[in-house]
Short mmCIF file of C-alpha atoms in Angstrom, two decimals:
data_model
loop_
_atom_site.label_atom_id
_atom_site.label_comp_id
_atom_site.label_asym_id
_atom_site.label_seq_id
_atom_site.Cartn_x
_atom_site.Cartn_y
_atom_site.Cartn_z
CA MET A 675 -14.92 -27.60 1.57
CA VAL A 676 -13.31 -24.30 3.68
CA LEU A 677 -11.29 -21.84 3.47
CA THR A 678 -7.48 -22.88 3.86
CA LEU A 679 -4.88 -19.85 4.96
CA TYR A 680 -1.64 -20.98 4.22
CA GLY A 681 1.01 -18.90 6.18
CA TYR A 682 3.31 -19.61 9.06
CA PRO A 683 2.01 -19.26 12.54
CA ILE A 684 4.07 -16.30 13.51
CA SER A 685 4.21 -14.53 11.06
CA THR A 686 3.31 -10.39 10.89
CA CYS A 687 1.16 -10.70 7.59
CA SER A 688 -0.10 -14.62 8.66
CA LYS A 689 -1.72 -13.15 12.01
CA ARG A 690 -2.82 -9.61 9.77
CA VAL A 691 -5.50 -12.35 7.80
CA ALA A 692 -5.84 -14.38 10.44
CA VAL A 693 -6.91 -11.55 12.32
CA VAL A 694 -9.70 -10.32 10.09
CA LEU A 695 -11.20 -14.07 8.92
CA HIS A 696 -11.86 -14.30 13.65
CA GLU A 697 -13.62 -10.69 13.08
CA LYS A 698 -15.81 -12.13 9.89
CA GLN A 699 -16.54 -15.25 11.51
CA VAL A 700 -15.19 -17.33 8.69
CA PRO A 701 -13.81 -20.81 9.78
CA PHE A 702 -10.45 -21.61 8.21
CA LYS A 703 -7.89 -24.13 8.33
CA PHE A 704 -4.13 -23.21 8.82
CA VAL A 705 -1.48 -25.16 7.10
CA THR A 706 2.11 -23.99 8.00
CA ILE A 707 4.32 -23.40 5.31
CA ASP A 708 8.11 -23.25 7.01
CA LEU A 709 9.71 -19.83 6.52
CA ALA A 710 12.43 -20.64 8.79
CA THR A 711 13.73 -23.80 6.28
CA GLY A 712 12.15 -21.44 3.42
CA GLU A 713 9.50 -24.08 2.20
CA GLN A 714 7.42 -20.91 0.72
CA LYS A 715 10.16 -20.90 -2.66
CA ALA A 716 9.00 -24.52 -3.21
CA PRO A 717 7.17 -24.86 -6.50
CA VAL A 718 3.86 -26.43 -5.42
CA HIS A 719 4.24 -23.07 -3.42
CA LEU A 720 5.69 -20.13 -6.19
CA GLU A 721 2.63 -21.81 -8.32
CA LYS A 722 0.11 -20.19 -5.65
CA HIS A 723 2.29 -17.54 -4.97
CA PRO A 724 4.73 -16.38 -7.74
CA PHE A 725 6.53 -14.07 -5.52
CA GLY A 726 7.73 -17.03 -3.23
CA GLU A 727 6.23 -15.44 0.35
CA THR A 728 2.96 -15.70 2.60
CA PRO A 729 0.35 -15.87 3.25
CA TYR A 730 -1.96 -16.82 0.59
CA ILE A 731 -5.39 -19.02 0.85
CA VAL A 732 -7.04 -21.21 -1.31
CA ASP A 733 -10.81 -20.99 -1.04
CA ASP A 734 -13.51 -23.19 -0.91
CA ASP A 735 -13.94 -23.06 -4.52
CA GLY A 736 -10.30 -23.11 -4.78
CA PHE A 737 -9.81 -19.75 -5.88
CA VAL A 738 -6.02 -18.60 -5.05
CA LEU A 739 -5.29 -15.49 -3.15
CA TYR A 740 -2.31 -13.62 -2.10
CA GLU A 741 -1.20 -10.18 -0.18
CA SER A 742 -2.74 -10.01 3.11
CA ARG A 743 -4.23 -6.83 2.85
CA ALA A 744 -5.66 -8.09 -0.76
CA ILE A 745 -7.26 -11.16 1.34
CA ALA A 746 -8.33 -8.89 4.09
CA ARG A 747 -10.53 -6.74 1.35
CA TYR A 748 -11.96 -10.26 -0.15
CA ILE A 749 -12.90 -11.56 2.82
CA GLU A 750 -14.69 -8.68 4.07
CA GLU A 751 -16.51 -8.53 0.41
CA LYS A 752 -17.31 -11.98 0.05
CA TYR A 753 -18.87 -11.89 3.76
CA ALA A 754 -20.17 -8.31 3.95
CA GLY A 755 -23.41 -9.69 5.80
CA GLN A 756 -21.16 -11.22 8.81
CA GLY A 757 -19.10 -10.29 11.69
CA THR A 758 -17.99 -6.75 12.06
CA THR A 759 -18.13 -4.33 9.00
CA LEU A 760 -14.78 -3.21 7.86
CA ILE A 761 -15.34 -1.01 5.04
CA PRO A 762 -17.64 1.20 4.83
CA ARG A 763 -20.03 1.56 2.08
CA ASP A 764 -20.91 5.10 1.62
CA LEU A 765 -18.38 7.08 -0.40
CA LYS A 766 -17.07 9.73 1.74
CA ALA A 767 -16.81 7.59 4.70
CA LYS A 768 -15.16 5.04 1.67
CA GLY A 769 -12.77 7.19 0.64
CA LEU A 770 -11.54 8.34 4.24
CA PHE A 771 -11.12 4.10 4.64
CA GLU A 772 -9.05 4.27 1.82
CA GLN A 773 -7.33 7.35 2.52
CA ALA A 774 -6.08 5.20 6.25
CA VAL A 775 -5.31 2.12 4.31
CA SER A 776 -2.70 4.03 2.41
CA ILE A 777 -1.21 6.27 5.48
CA GLU A 778 -0.67 2.34 6.46
CA THR A 779 1.48 1.22 4.01
CA ALA A 780 2.79 4.80 3.42
CA ASN A 781 3.94 6.29 7.17
CA PHE A 782 3.45 3.05 9.28
CA ASP A 783 4.31 -0.20 7.95
CA PRO A 784 7.85 0.80 6.13
CA TYR A 785 9.39 1.81 9.59
CA ALA A 786 7.64 -0.47 11.61
CA SER A 787 8.44 -3.41 9.78
CA LYS A 788 12.25 -2.04 8.98
CA ALA A 789 12.64 -2.05 12.80
CA ALA A 790 11.21 -4.85 14.46
CA GLN A 791 13.23 -6.83 11.91
CA GLU A 792 16.57 -5.45 12.63
CA LYS A 793 15.75 -5.72 15.67
CA ILE A 794 13.60 -9.68 16.37
CA SER A 795 14.22 -11.18 13.06
CA LYS A 796 17.63 -10.33 11.85
CA PRO A 797 18.84 -11.93 15.40
CA ALA A 798 16.65 -14.41 15.23
CA MET A 799 17.15 -15.74 12.02
CA THR A 800 20.79 -14.91 11.46
CA GLY A 801 22.09 -14.59 15.20
CA LEU A 802 23.44 -11.14 13.70
CA ALA A 803 23.43 -8.41 16.35
CA PRO A 804 21.16 -5.66 15.02
CA ASP A 805 22.29 -2.65 13.49
CA GLU A 806 21.41 -0.17 16.10
CA ALA A 807 22.16 3.38 14.34
CA TYR A 808 19.71 1.99 11.26
CA PHE A 809 17.15 0.73 14.19
CA GLU A 810 17.48 4.21 15.36
CA SER A 811 16.69 5.90 11.74
CA GLN A 812 13.51 3.92 11.08
CA ILE A 813 12.20 4.44 14.82
CA LYS A 814 12.94 8.77 14.18
CA GLU A 815 11.15 8.46 10.82
CA LEU A 816 7.96 6.31 12.72
CA ALA A 817 7.93 8.20 15.19
CA LYS A 818 7.08 11.45 13.20
CA ASN A 819 4.25 10.18 11.49
CA LEU A 820 2.80 8.63 15.00
CA ASP A 821 3.13 12.58 16.13
CA VAL A 822 0.66 12.57 13.08
CA TYR A 823 -1.27 10.21 14.05
CA ASP A 824 -1.76 11.28 17.49
CA LYS A 825 -3.50 14.38 16.22
CA ILE A 826 -5.73 12.61 14.07
CA LEU A 827 -6.19 10.13 16.82
CA SER A 828 -7.58 13.24 19.38
CA LYS A 829 -10.16 13.55 16.81
CA GLN A 830 -11.60 10.32 16.25
CA LYS A 831 -11.68 6.95 17.45
CA TYR A 832 -10.11 4.71 14.70
CA LEU A 833 -7.60 6.39 12.00
CA ALA A 834 -11.25 6.49 9.20
CA GLY A 835 -13.32 7.76 11.74
CA ASP A 836 -15.73 6.72 14.64
CA GLU A 837 -15.63 3.12 13.53
CA ILE A 838 -13.29 0.41 12.96
CA THR A 839 -12.05 -0.97 9.91
CA LEU A 840 -9.42 -3.44 8.02
CA ALA A 841 -7.51 -0.08 7.85
CA ASP A 842 -7.09 -0.48 12.14
CA LEU A 843 -6.78 -3.90 11.98
CA PHE A 844 -3.42 -3.97 9.28
CA HIS A 845 -1.50 -2.33 12.04
CA LEU A 846 -1.85 -4.81 14.93
CA PRO A 847 0.77 -7.43 13.93
CA TYR A 848 3.47 -4.66 13.76
CA ALA A 849 2.37 -2.41 16.54
CA GLU A 850 2.46 -5.62 18.83
CA ALA A 851 5.76 -6.42 17.93
CA LEU A 852 7.38 -3.14 18.43
CA PRO A 853 7.45 -3.07 22.37
CA TYR A 854 9.33 -5.66 22.12
CA THR A 855 12.32 -3.41 20.38
CA GLY A 856 12.29 -1.53 22.97
CA THR A 857 11.12 1.51 21.82
CA LYS A 858 8.61 3.36 23.77
CA VAL A 859 7.28 5.27 19.81
CA ILE A 860 3.61 3.88 21.18
CA GLU A 861 3.27 4.45 24.70
CA GLU A 862 4.46 8.00 24.27
CA ARG A 863 1.81 9.27 22.48
CA PRO A 864 -1.27 9.12 24.10
CA ASN A 865 -4.25 8.56 21.20
CA VAL A 866 -1.81 6.07 19.21
CA ALA A 867 -1.55 4.00 22.63
CA ARG A 868 -5.81 4.12 23.57
CA TRP A 869 -6.32 3.16 19.90
CA LEU A 870 -3.88 0.19 20.36
CA SER A 871 -4.72 -1.07 23.57
CA ASP A 872 -8.24 -0.69 22.05
CA LEU A 873 -7.64 -2.52 18.93
CA ARG A 874 -5.29 -5.41 21.01
CA ALA A 875 -7.78 -6.01 23.11
CA ARG A 876 -10.61 -7.74 20.54
CA PRO A 877 -11.24 -10.99 20.73
CA SER A 878 -10.00 -11.61 17.61
CA TRP A 879 -6.32 -10.37 17.96
CA GLN A 880 -6.44 -12.46 21.47
CA ALA A 881 -7.29 -15.26 19.29
CA VAL A 882 -4.17 -14.54 16.80
CA LYS A 883 -1.34 -12.45 18.22
CA ASP A 884 0.65 -16.16 19.86
CA GLY A 885 0.20 -17.20 16.66
CA VAL A 886 -2.04 -18.55 14.33
CA SER A 887 -3.86 -22.18 14.58
CA GLY A 888 -7.39 -23.12 12.38
CA THR A 889 -10.92 -22.95 13.20
CA ALA A 890 -12.24 -25.32 11.53
CA MET B 1031 -17.35 24.40 -8.49
CA VAL B 1032 -15.08 21.51 -9.68
CA LEU B 1033 -12.67 19.35 -8.02
CA THR B 1034 -9.09 20.78 -7.09
CA LEU B 1035 -5.78 19.00 -7.69
CA TYR B 1036 -3.38 20.60 -5.41
CA GLY B 1037 0.18 19.11 -6.13
CA TYR B 1038 3.34 19.93 -7.79
CA PRO B 1039 3.23 19.48 -11.78
CA ILE B 1040 6.06 16.79 -11.78
CA SER B 1041 5.56 15.04 -8.91
CA THR B 1042 5.12 11.92 -9.27
CA CYS B 1043 2.21 11.45 -6.73
CA SER B 1044 0.40 14.48 -8.90
CA LYS B 1045 0.72 12.37 -11.86
CA ARG B 1046 -0.68 9.36 -10.22
CA VAL B 1047 -3.65 11.21 -9.45
CA ALA B 1048 -4.12 13.47 -12.71
CA VAL B 1049 -3.82 10.54 -15.05
CA VAL B 1050 -7.06 9.11 -13.04
CA LEU B 1051 -8.82 11.91 -13.81
CA HIS B 1052 -7.85 12.26 -17.18
CA GLU B 1053 -8.80 8.44 -17.19
CA LYS B 1054 -12.67 9.35 -15.80
CA GLN B 1055 -12.57 12.53 -18.13
CA VAL B 1056 -13.14 14.59 -14.74
CA PRO B 1057 -12.53 17.96 -15.46
CA PHE B 1058 -10.04 19.46 -12.51
CA LYS B 1059 -8.80 22.56 -11.28
CA PHE B 1060 -4.73 22.36 -10.44
CA VAL B 1061 -3.33 24.49 -7.97
CA THR B 1062 0.55 24.35 -7.62
CA ILE B 1063 2.04 24.08 -4.25
CA ASP B 1064 5.76 24.62 -4.69
CA LEU B 1065 7.57 21.58 -2.69
CA ALA B 1066 10.94 23.28 -3.54
CA THR B 1067 10.20 25.86 -0.96
CA GLY B 1068 8.54 22.97 1.43
CA GLU B 1069 4.97 25.61 0.91
CA GLN B 1070 3.04 21.89 1.57
CA LYS B 1071 4.02 22.18 5.63
CA ALA B 1072 2.46 25.87 5.45
CA PRO B 1073 -0.44 25.93 8.20
CA VAL B 1074 -3.10 26.29 5.12
CA HIS B 1075 -2.25 22.78 3.13
CA LEU B 1076 -1.37 20.94 6.73
CA GLU B 1077 -4.91 21.43 7.66
CA LYS B 1078 -5.68 19.54 4.25
CA HIS B 1079 -3.21 17.17 4.74
CA PRO B 1080 -1.71 16.91 8.33
CA PHE B 1081 1.45 14.37 6.68
CA GLY B 1082 2.71 17.76 5.16
CA GLU B 1083 2.60 16.31 1.86
CA THR B 1084 0.98 16.27 -1.59
CA PRO B 1085 -1.20 15.70 -3.05
CA TYR B 1086 -4.62 16.56 -2.13
CA ILE B 1087 -8.30 17.24 -3.34
CA VAL B 1088 -10.69 19.35 -2.70
CA ASP B 1089 -14.02 17.93 -4.41
CA ASP B 1090 -16.42 19.99 -5.83
CA ASP B 1091 -18.87 20.32 -2.37
CA GLY B 1092 -15.64 20.73 -0.35
CA PHE B 1093 -14.85 17.04 0.34
CA VAL B 1094 -10.85 16.73 1.43
CA LEU B 1095 -8.73 14.11 0.55
CA TYR B 1096 -5.00 13.21 0.74
CA GLU B 1097 -3.11 9.79 -0.37
CA SER B 1098 -3.04 9.69 -4.32
CA ARG B 1099 -3.89 5.82 -4.20
CA ALA B 1100 -6.87 6.70 -2.29
CA ILE B 1101 -7.95 9.82 -4.50
CA ALA B 1102 -8.11 7.62 -7.42
CA ARG B 1103 -10.25 5.25 -5.90
CA TYR B 1104 -12.19 7.74 -4.49
CA ILE B 1105 -12.71 9.47 -8.36
CA GLU B 1106 -13.28 5.68 -10.08
CA GLU B 1107 -16.36 5.27 -7.67
CA LYS B 1108 -17.81 8.62 -8.01
CA TYR B 1109 -17.67 8.68 -11.63
CA ALA B 1110 -18.17 4.38 -11.78
CA GLY B 1111 -20.16 5.38 -15.02
CA GLN B 1112 -17.78 7.08 -17.12
CA GLY B 1113 -14.35 7.04 -18.80
CA THR B 1114 -12.09 3.67 -18.36
CA THR B 1115 -13.63 1.44 -15.48
CA LEU B 1116 -10.64 1.04 -13.43
CA ILE B 1117 -11.73 -0.95 -10.43
CA PRO B 1118 -13.80 -4.71 -11.45
CA ARG B 1119 -17.09 -5.13 -10.31
CA ASP B 1120 -16.94 -9.07 -9.81
CA LEU B 1121 -15.68 -10.40 -6.47
CA LYS B 1122 -13.37 -12.28 -7.64
CA ALA B 1123 -11.96 -9.76 -10.45
CA LYS B 1124 -11.81 -7.66 -7.25
CA GLY B 1125 -9.52 -9.59 -5.52
CA LEU B 1126 -7.49 -10.15 -7.88
CA PHE B 1127 -7.15 -6.07 -8.89
CA GLU B 1128 -6.15 -5.49 -4.59
CA GLN B 1129 -3.39 -8.27 -5.34
CA ALA B 1130 -2.42 -6.32 -7.79
CA VAL B 1131 -2.50 -3.21 -6.25
CA SER B 1132 -0.47 -4.67 -2.62
CA ILE B 1133 1.97 -5.90 -5.32
CA GLU B 1134 2.86 -2.54 -6.55
CA THR B 1135 3.18 -1.22 -3.23
CA ALA B 1136 4.66 -4.24 -1.89
CA ASN B 1137 7.11 -4.93 -4.37
CA PHE B 1138 7.70 -1.95 -6.95
CA ASP B 1139 6.72 1.04 -5.11
CA PRO B 1140 9.48 0.80 -2.35
CA TYR B 1141 12.48 0.14 -4.43
CA ALA B 1142 11.61 2.21 -7.29
CA SER B 1143 11.17 5.40 -5.71
CA LYS B 1144 14.18 4.85 -3.61
CA ALA B 1145 16.39 4.23 -6.72
CA ALA B 1146 14.68 7.63 -8.38
CA GLN B 1147 15.23 9.55 -5.53
CA GLU B 1148 18.54 8.78 -4.62
CA LYS B 1149 19.41 9.15 -8.74
CA ILE B 1150 17.38 12.15 -10.00
CA SER B 1151 15.57 14.19 -6.67
CA LYS B 1152 18.85 13.81 -4.41
CA PRO B 1153 21.11 15.45 -6.88
CA ALA B 1154 18.54 18.00 -8.10
CA MET B 1155 17.43 18.98 -4.69
CA THR B 1156 20.34 18.91 -2.86
CA GLY B 1157 23.58 18.99 -5.84
CA LEU B 1158 25.20 15.76 -3.71
CA ALA B 1159 26.09 13.10 -5.61
CA PRO B 1160 23.86 9.53 -5.80
CA ASP B 1161 24.75 7.20 -3.29
CA GLU B 1162 25.71 4.55 -5.97
CA ALA B 1163 26.00 1.60 -3.79
CA TYR B 1164 23.07 2.39 -2.68
CA PHE B 1165 21.03 3.27 -5.96
CA GLU B 1166 22.29 -0.39 -6.62
CA SER B 1167 20.93 -2.36 -4.01
CA GLN B 1168 17.42 -0.84 -4.57
CA ILE B 1169 17.86 -1.98 -8.43
CA LYS B 1170 18.96 -5.46 -7.50
CA GLU B 1171 15.63 -6.24 -5.40
CA LEU B 1172 13.12 -4.18 -8.29
CA ALA B 1173 14.92 -6.52 -10.66
CA LYS B 1174 14.02 -9.99 -8.44
CA ASN B 1175 10.83 -8.93 -8.37
CA LEU B 1176 10.15 -7.61 -11.86
CA ASP B 1177 11.57 -11.47 -13.11
CA VAL B 1178 7.64 -12.37 -11.68
CA TYR B 1179 6.05 -9.34 -12.98
CA ASP B 1180 7.50 -10.27 -16.52
CA LYS B 1181 5.96 -14.19 -15.80
CA ILE B 1182 2.66 -12.63 -14.88
CA LEU B 1183 3.06 -10.74 -17.66
CA SER B 1184 3.88 -13.43 -20.19
CA LYS B 1185 -0.03 -14.87 -19.35
CA GLN B 1186 -2.41 -11.85 -19.25
CA LYS B 1187 -2.27 -8.38 -20.44
CA TYR B 1188 -2.60 -6.24 -17.46
CA LEU B 1189 -1.26 -6.63 -13.59
CA ALA B 1190 -4.70 -7.79 -12.50
CA GLY B 1191 -6.13 -10.02 -15.83
CA ASP B 1192 -6.72 -8.91 -19.07
CA GLU B 1193 -8.70 -5.55 -18.39
CA ILE B 1194 -6.41 -2.06 -17.35
CA THR B 1195 -6.76 -1.10 -13.58
CA LEU B 1196 -6.14 1.48 -11.12
CA ALA B 1197 -3.47 -1.16 -10.21
CA ASP B 1198 -1.54 -0.57 -14.20
CA LEU B 1199 -1.80 2.90 -14.10
CA PHE B 1200 -0.16 3.39 -10.07
CA HIS B 1201 2.96 2.34 -11.60
CA LEU B 1202 3.62 4.91 -14.25
CA PRO B 1203 5.04 7.98 -12.52
CA TYR B 1204 8.01 5.66 -11.35
CA ALA B 1205 8.34 3.10 -14.50
CA GLU B 1206 8.61 6.11 -16.30
CA ALA B 1207 11.29 8.17 -14.26
CA LEU B 1208 13.44 4.77 -13.95
CA PRO B 1209 14.87 5.21 -17.71
CA TYR B 1210 16.45 8.02 -16.47
CA THR B 1211 18.38 6.51 -14.10
CA GLY B 1212 20.13 4.70 -16.39
CA THR B 1213 19.30 1.04 -15.40
CA LYS B 1214 17.63 -1.60 -17.68
CA VAL B 1215 15.63 -3.06 -15.61
CA ILE B 1216 11.96 -2.50 -18.05
CA GLU B 1217 13.74 -2.88 -21.28
CA GLU B 1218 15.24 -6.33 -20.37
CA ARG B 1219 12.16 -8.03 -19.20
CA PRO B 1220 9.90 -8.12 -23.03
CA ASN B 1221 6.24 -8.13 -21.10
CA VAL B 1222 7.20 -5.82 -18.44
CA ALA B 1223 8.75 -3.94 -21.37
CA ARG B 1224 5.41 -4.38 -23.50
CA TRP B 1225 2.98 -3.43 -20.74
CA LEU B 1226 4.56 -0.67 -19.72
CA SER B 1227 4.83 0.63 -23.53
CA ASP B 1228 0.90 0.01 -23.52
CA LEU B 1229 0.94 2.19 -20.18
CA ARG B 1230 2.32 4.61 -21.26
CA ALA B 1231 1.29 5.44 -25.13
CA ARG B 1232 -2.69 6.54 -23.32
CA PRO B 1233 -3.30 9.83 -24.00
CA SER B 1234 -3.81 10.07 -19.88
CA TRP B 1235 -0.31 9.20 -19.89
CA GLN B 1236 1.04 12.00 -22.18
CA ALA B 1237 -1.32 14.45 -20.93
CA VAL B 1238 0.11 14.57 -17.91
CA LYS B 1239 3.53 13.24 -18.36
CA ASP B 1240 5.66 16.01 -18.53
CA GLY B 1241 3.52 18.10 -15.85
CA VAL B 1242 -0.03 17.84 -14.69
CA SER B 1243 -1.86 21.36 -15.63
CA GLY B 1244 -5.81 21.39 -15.18
CA THR B 1245 -8.12 21.11 -17.71
CA ALA B 1246 -11.39 23.19 -15.70
#
């Protein structure tokens, strides 16, 4: 039995889990749930993920878990001794890690995800034109926050210090999507650009960026 | 030296930290940063919290940390042996805890906070009337998610299982604010109502709900 990841190959949240599985060198099966047809709302999946979303995992012993960031933490903890260490052990370093994790969900994801959804997913899924004013309002908020990221990243290599953590990897799926919206919020900020280019170059991201597939 | 919490007495995020300090029986000083005058953007505070927000802590040894949920986790870890245990130790229980934490930031906070800000903070701070259509759109999304909460809470006492965790406490500040917007999304769902009423009754919440003040 191996861990099975249920998701959609090009979904940002599925990539968020897959990149961590690669960093931790954990082999996994991948089962596609077709978000385009709404398969995630089928009873067999709702039983595993009551919010009717993806991804979720079924671990080798049957343990079920959803929410991409929670799965990533579980994988890091279960396989603490292998692959890249992605959560610091020391009390204060861990505090700064949790601060960085919280910055991602509060200051990056809400704006980056809405901008990418408006400009990329909405036209692709519905054929409707993006609402440019709404898109710009999200980019404006994101830009303000990335100014602070740029200051933080001028003093340290990664968001929680000089070592990579889950907090950095959590940004990758939407950071990768942003340039396709036409915005330059990342490349205009040298330290943010350097940080993301470093993350993007990792073999783990190269393995999943164009679509997740299983390794077991 | 004691831990100092810098925040605003009636701020939801300051209450989120303070309720945890009470649960963990950690004495703290409280220093008010006046959000009404924008004091959080003063250089002396920006040096501690580069995003120019509150709350942040300065611990007894000078260690600085911001982001309310990160501070809560740091307090839990530093004082693991005292007060209520708020993060499970077992791998799977911890996985389910992280899932519940992520549900709060993904499925509750974005809608509850925007609804409360539109209906309560905006009129109070700007004198402008709330945008009722926007408020209703947030409540509609929240209601859909609380339907799932109600199912989860029909099978277990708290969001991560039968023991209280940080994931439950993280909901309290905005859950307490919601009834003041006129919505009945909570009381219409019996298991959600029971869960929140149980959380609200805790001495820790009673101590901070009307405004945070120091205990040291």
